[in-house]
mmCIF file of C-alpha atoms and ligand atoms in Angstrom:
data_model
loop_
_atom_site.group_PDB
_atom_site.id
_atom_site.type_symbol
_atom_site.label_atom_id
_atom_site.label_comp_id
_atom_site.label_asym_id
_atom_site.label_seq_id
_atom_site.Cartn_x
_atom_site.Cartn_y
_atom_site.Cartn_z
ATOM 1 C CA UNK A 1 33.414 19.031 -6.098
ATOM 2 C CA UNK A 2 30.633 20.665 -4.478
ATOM 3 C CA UNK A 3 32.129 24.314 -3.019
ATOM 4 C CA UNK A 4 28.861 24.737 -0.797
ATOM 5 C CA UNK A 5 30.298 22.232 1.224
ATOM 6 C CA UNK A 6 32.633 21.602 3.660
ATOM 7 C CA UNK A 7 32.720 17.952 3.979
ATOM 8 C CA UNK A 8 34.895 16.434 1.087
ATOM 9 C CA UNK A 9 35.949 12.944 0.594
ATOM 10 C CA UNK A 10 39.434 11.796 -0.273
ATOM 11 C CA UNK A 11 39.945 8.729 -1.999
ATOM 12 C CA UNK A 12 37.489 6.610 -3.719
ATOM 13 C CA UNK A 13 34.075 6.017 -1.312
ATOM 14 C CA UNK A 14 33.589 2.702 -2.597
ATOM 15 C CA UNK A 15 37.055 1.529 -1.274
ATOM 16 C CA UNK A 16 35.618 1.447 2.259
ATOM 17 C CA UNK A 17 32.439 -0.338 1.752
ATOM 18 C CA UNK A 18 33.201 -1.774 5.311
ATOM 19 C CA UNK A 19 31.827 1.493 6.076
ATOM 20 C CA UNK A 20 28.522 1.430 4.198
ATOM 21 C CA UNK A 21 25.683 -1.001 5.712
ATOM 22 C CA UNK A 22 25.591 -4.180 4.133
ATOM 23 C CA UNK A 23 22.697 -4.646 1.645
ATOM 24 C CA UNK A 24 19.499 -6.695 3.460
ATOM 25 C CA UNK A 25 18.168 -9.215 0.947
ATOM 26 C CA UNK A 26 14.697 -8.349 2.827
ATOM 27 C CA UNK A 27 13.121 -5.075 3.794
ATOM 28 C CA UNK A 28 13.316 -4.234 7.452
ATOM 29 C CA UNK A 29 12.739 -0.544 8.487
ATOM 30 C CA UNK A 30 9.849 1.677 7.035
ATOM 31 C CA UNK A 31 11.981 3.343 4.253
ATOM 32 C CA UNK A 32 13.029 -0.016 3.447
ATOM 33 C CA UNK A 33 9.329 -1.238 2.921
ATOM 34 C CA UNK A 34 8.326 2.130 0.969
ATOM 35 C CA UNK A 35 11.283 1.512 -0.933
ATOM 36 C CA UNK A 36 10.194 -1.963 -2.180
ATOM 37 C CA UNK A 37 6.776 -0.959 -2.981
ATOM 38 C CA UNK A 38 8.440 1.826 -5.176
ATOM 39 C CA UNK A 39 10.394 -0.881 -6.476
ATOM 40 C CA UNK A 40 8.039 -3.072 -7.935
ATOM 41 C CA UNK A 41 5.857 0.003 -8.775
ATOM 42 C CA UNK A 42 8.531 0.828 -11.282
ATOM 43 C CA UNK A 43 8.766 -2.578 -12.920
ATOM 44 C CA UNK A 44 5.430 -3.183 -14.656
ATOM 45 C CA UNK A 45 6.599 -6.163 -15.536
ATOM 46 C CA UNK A 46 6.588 -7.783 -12.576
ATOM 47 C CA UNK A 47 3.074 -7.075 -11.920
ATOM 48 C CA UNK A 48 1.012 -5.748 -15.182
ATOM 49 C CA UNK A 49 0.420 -9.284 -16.760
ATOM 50 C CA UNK A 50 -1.187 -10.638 -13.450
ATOM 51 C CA UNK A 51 -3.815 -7.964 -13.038
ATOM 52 C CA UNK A 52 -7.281 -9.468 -13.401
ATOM 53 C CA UNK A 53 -10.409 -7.059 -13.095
ATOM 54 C CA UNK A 54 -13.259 -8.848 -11.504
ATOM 55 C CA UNK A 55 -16.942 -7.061 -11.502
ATOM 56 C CA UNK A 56 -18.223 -9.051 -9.250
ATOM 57 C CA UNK A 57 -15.950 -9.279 -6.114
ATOM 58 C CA UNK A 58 -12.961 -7.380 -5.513
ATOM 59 C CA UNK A 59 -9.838 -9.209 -7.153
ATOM 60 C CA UNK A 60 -6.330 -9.685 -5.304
ATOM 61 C CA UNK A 61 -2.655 -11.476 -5.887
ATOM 62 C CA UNK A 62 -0.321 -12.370 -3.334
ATOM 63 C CA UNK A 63 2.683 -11.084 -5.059
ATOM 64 C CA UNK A 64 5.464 -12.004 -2.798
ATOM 65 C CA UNK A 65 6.568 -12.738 0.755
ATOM 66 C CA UNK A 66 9.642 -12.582 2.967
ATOM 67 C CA UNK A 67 10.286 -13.046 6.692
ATOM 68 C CA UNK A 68 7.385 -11.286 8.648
ATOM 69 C CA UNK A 69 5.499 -9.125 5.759
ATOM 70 C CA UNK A 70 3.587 -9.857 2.733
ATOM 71 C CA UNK A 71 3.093 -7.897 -0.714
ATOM 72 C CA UNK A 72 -0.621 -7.584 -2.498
ATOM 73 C CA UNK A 73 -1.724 -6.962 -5.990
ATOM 74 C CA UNK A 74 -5.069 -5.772 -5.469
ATOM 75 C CA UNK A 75 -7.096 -4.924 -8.918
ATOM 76 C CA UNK A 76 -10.526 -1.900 -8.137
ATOM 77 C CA UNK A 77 -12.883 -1.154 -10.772
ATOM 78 C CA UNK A 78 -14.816 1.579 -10.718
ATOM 79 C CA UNK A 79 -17.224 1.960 -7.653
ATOM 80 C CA UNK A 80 -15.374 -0.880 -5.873
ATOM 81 C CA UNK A 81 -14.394 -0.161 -2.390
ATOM 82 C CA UNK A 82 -12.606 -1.569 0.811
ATOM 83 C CA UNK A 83 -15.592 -0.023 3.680
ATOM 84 C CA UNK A 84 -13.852 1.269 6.922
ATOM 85 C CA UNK A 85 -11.987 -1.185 7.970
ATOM 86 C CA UNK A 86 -8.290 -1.012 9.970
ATOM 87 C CA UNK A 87 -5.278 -3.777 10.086
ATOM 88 C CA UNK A 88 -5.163 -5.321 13.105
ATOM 89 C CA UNK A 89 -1.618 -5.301 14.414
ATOM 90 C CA UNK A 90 -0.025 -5.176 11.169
ATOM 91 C CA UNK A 91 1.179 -1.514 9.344
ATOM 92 C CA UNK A 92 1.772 -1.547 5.687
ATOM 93 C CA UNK A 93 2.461 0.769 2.958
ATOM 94 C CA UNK A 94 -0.284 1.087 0.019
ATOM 95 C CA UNK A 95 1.095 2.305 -3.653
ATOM 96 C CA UNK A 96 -1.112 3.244 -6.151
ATOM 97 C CA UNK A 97 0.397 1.546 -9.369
ATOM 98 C CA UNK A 98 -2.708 2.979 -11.889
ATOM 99 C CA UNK A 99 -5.840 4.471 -12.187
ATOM 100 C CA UNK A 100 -6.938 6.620 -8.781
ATOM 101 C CA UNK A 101 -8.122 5.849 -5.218
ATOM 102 C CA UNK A 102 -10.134 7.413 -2.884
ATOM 103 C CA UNK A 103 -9.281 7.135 0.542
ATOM 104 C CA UNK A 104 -11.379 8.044 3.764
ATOM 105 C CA UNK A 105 -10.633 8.988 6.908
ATOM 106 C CA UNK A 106 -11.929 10.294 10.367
ATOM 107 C CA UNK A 107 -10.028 13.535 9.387
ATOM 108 C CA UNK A 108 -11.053 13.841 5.176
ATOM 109 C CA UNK A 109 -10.898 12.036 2.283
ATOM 110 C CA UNK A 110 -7.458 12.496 -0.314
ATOM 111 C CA UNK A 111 -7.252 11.509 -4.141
ATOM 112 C CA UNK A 112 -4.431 8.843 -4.671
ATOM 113 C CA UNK A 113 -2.951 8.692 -8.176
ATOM 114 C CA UNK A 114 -0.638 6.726 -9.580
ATOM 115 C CA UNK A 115 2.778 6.732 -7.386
ATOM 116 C CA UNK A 116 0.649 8.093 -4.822
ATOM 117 C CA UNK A 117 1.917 6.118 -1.192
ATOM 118 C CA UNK A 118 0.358 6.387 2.463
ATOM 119 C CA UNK A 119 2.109 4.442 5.325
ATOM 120 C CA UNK A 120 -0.140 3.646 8.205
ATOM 121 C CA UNK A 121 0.326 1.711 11.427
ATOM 122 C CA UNK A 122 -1.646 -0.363 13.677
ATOM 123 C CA UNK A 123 -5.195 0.236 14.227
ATOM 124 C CA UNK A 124 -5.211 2.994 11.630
ATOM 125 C CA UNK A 125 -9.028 3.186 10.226
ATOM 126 C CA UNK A 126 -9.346 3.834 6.527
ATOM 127 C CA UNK A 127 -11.550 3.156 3.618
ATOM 128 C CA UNK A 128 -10.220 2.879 0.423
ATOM 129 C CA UNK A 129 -12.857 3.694 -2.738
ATOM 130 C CA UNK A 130 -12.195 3.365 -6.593
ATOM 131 C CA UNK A 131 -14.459 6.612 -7.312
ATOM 132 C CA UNK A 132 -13.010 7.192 -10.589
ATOM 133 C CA UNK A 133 -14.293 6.236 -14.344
ATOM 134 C CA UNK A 134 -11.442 3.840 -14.790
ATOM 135 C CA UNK A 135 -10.088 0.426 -13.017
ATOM 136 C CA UNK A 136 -7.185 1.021 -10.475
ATOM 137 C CA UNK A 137 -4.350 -1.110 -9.589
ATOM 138 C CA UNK A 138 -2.764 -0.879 -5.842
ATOM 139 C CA UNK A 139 0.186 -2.471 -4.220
ATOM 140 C CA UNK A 140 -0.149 -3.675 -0.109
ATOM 141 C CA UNK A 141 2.941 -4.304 1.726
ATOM 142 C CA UNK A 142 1.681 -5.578 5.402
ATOM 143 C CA UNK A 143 4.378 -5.944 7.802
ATOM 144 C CA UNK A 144 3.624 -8.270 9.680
ATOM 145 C CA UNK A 145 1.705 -10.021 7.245
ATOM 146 C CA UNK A 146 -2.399 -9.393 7.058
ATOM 147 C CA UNK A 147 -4.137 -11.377 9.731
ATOM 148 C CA UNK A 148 -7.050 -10.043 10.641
ATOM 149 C CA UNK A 149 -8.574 -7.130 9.161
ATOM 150 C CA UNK A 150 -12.071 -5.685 11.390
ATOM 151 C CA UNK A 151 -14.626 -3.679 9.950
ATOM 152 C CA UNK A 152 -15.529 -0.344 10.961
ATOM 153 C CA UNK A 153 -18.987 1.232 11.173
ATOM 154 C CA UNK A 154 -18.757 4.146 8.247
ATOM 155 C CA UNK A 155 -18.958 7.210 10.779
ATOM 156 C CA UNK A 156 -15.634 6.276 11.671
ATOM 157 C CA UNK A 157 -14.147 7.047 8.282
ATOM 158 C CA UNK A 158 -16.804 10.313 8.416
ATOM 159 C CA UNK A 159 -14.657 13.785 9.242
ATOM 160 C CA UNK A 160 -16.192 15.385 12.241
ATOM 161 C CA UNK A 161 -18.730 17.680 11.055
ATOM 162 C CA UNK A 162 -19.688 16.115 8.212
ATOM 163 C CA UNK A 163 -23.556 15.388 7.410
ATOM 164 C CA UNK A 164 -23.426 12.460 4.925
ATOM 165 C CA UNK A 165 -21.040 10.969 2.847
ATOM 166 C CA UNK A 166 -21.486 9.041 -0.136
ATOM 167 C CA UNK A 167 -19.842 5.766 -0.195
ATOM 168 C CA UNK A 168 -19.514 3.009 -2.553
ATOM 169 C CA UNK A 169 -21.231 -0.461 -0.772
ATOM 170 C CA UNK A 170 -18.279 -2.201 1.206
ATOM 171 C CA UNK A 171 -17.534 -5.666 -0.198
ATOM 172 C CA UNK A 172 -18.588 -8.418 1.939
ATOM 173 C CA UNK A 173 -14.912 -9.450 3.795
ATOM 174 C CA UNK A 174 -14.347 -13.630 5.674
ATOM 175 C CA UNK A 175 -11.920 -14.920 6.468
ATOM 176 C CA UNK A 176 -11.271 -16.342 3.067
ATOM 177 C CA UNK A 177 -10.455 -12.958 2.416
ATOM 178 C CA UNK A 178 -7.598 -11.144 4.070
ATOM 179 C CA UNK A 179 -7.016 -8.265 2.046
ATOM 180 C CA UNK A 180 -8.649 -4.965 1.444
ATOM 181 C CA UNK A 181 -6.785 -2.465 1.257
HETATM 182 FE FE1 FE2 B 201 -6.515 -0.801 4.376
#
C-alpha cells in the first residue's frame, strides 16, 4: 500500500468494473487516437512486412479504418518530403515508427525520431521532410478521415525571421493522392 497516500481501496477494484468505462472497440477522444497509433507502433508486425520504399513517388498503405478516421502507412526515403501543406477539416496524430522526420513550421522546424508523435488539428500547416541518410517509416491517424489536403506556399512553413530555408522539392499531390503527411 502506498503510505503517501490517502486514498486506499478496499476490496478487489476489479469487482466493480460497473465502475470503470466500458472498453470502445474504436478510438474516440484524442488520447484514444494517440493511444492506437502507439499501439500499432509497438507491433512491428502489423506493419513492417508492408513497407515498400519507392524512389520515385512517395509510397503509402491504408492500414486500417473505423467509423469516422483512417490509419496510414506512409514509407520516406531520404530527401522525400510532404511541401507545406495542412488537412483540411480533419486532425490526426503522426508517429514516427523508424528512421527520422523533419517537420516545418511557421514557428521552427523539430527532429522526429522513432516514437516521436505530434497531434495537430484543423488547418494546422506543416511540412514534413525525410532529411536524414536513411528511409523513414510514419504512421497517420486522420480523424475524420483525409479528404482534402491544400498546399501551402513554402513561406508559410518559414519561421518569421528567417532568410531561406532549404527544402526538399514537394511531391506533386491529386486527388489520386490523399495522403502526405
Ligand atoms: Fe501533414
Amino acid at each position: 500500500m502506498n503510505s503517501d497516500s490517502d486514498l486506499q481501496i478496499a476490496g478487489d477494484i476489479l469487482e466493480v468494473p460497473h465502475l470503470l468505462q466500458a472498453p470502445r472497440e474504436h478510438p474516440a477522444t484524442v488520447a484514444e487516437f494517440v493511444g492506437l497509433a502507439r499501439s500499432v507502433a509497438a507491433d512491428r508486425a502489423q506493419w513492417e512486412h508492408l513497407v515498400r520504399y519507392d524512389a520515385t513517388s512517395r509510397w503509402y498503405h491504408l492500414l486500417r479504418t473505423g467509423p469516422g478516421y483512417e490509419v496510414w502507412l506512409l514509407s520516406w526515403v531520404p530527401g522525400q518530403g510532404s511541401g507545406p501543406h495542412d488537412h483540411g477539416r480533419s486532425s490526426g496524430v503522426l508517429t514516427v515508427l523508424d528512421g527520422e522526420l523533419t517537420e516545418r513550421t511557421r514557428r521552427g522546424e523539430r527532429t522526429l525520431g522513432a516514437g516521436a508523435q505530434r497531434m495537430f488539428a484543423p488547418g494546422f500547416v506543416h511540412e514534413v521532410v525525410n532529411d536524414a541518410l536513411e528511409p523513414a517509416v510514419s504512421l497517420h491517424v486522420y480523424f475524420p478521415g483525409l479528404t482534402e489536403m491544400p498546399m501551402h506556399p513554402q513561406s508559410h512553413v518559414r519561421p518569421a525571421g528567417a532568410a531561406t530555408m532549404a527544402c526538399a522539392a514537394p511531391v506533386p499531390y491529386g486527388p489520386a493522392d490523399p495522403v502526405s503527411a
